[in-house]
XYZ file of C-alpha atoms in Angstrom:
74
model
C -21.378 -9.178 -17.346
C -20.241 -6.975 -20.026
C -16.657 -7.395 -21.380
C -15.393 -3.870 -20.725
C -16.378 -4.628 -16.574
C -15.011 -8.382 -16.238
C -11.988 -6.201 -17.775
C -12.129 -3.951 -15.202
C -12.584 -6.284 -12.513
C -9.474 -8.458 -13.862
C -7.237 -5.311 -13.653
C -8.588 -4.361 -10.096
C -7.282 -7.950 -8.807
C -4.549 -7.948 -10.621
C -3.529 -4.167 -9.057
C -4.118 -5.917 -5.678
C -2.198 -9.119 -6.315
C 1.083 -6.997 -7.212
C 1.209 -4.621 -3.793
C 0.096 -7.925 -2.347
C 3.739 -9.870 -3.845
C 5.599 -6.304 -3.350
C 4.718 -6.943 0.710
C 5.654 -9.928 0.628
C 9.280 -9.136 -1.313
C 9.636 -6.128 1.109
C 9.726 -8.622 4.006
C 12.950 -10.468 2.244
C 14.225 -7.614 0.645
C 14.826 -6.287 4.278
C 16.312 -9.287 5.453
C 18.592 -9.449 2.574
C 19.263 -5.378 3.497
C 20.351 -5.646 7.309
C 22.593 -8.762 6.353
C 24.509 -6.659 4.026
C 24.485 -3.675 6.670
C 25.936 -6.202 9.070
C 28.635 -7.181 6.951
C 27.084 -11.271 7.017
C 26.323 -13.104 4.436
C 22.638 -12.900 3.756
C 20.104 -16.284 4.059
C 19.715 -18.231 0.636
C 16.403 -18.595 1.504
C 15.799 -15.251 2.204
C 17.840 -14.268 -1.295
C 15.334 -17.058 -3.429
C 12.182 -15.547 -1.871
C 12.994 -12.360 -3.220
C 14.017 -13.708 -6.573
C 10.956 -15.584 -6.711
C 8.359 -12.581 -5.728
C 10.552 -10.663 -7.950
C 9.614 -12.937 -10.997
C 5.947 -13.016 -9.916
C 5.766 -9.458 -9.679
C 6.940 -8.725 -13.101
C 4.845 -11.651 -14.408
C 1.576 -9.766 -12.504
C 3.029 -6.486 -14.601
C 2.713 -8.018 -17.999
C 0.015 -9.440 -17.225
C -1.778 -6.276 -15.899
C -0.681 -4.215 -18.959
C -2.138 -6.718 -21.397
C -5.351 -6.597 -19.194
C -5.306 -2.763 -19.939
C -4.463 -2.621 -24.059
C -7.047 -5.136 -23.939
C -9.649 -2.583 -22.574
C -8.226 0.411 -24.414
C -8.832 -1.679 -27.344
C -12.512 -2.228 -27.057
C-alpha cells in the first residue's frame, strides 16, 4: 500500500474516532446540562467522563492534523 493511501486511510479512522468520542461526550455533557438547569449539583462521574472524552478528543485532533501535514507534505 502506497504511503499517500495508508495516509489517507489513517485520517479516515481518525475522522471517525473523534464524532465517535464527541457522542460519547454529548451523552455527559447533557447530563452535566439538565443538572445545572435543575439547580443540583451535577454527578462527578458524569463531570470526569466529560473531562476525559474531552482530553481524548483533542488528543484525536492533534493527532489528525499531524496525519494531514504529513500527507500535504509528500
Amino acid at each position: 500500500m502506497s504511503k499517500k493511501s495508508e495516509l489517507k486511510k489513517k485520517i479516515a479512522e481518525s475522522g471517525a474516532e473523534i464524532e465517535l468520542l464527541e457522542k460519547k461526550r454529548g451523552r455527559s455533557q447533557s447530563a452535566l446540562l439538565e443538572a445545572m438547569i435543575n439547580g443540583q449539583t451535577p454527578n462527578p462521574t458524569d463531570v470526569e467522563y466529560f473531562r476525559v472524552f474531552s482530553s481524548l478528543i483533542e488528543l484525536e485532533r492533534q493527532n489528525l492534523n499531524k496525519l494531514k501535514a504529513e500527507l500535504e507534505a509528500l
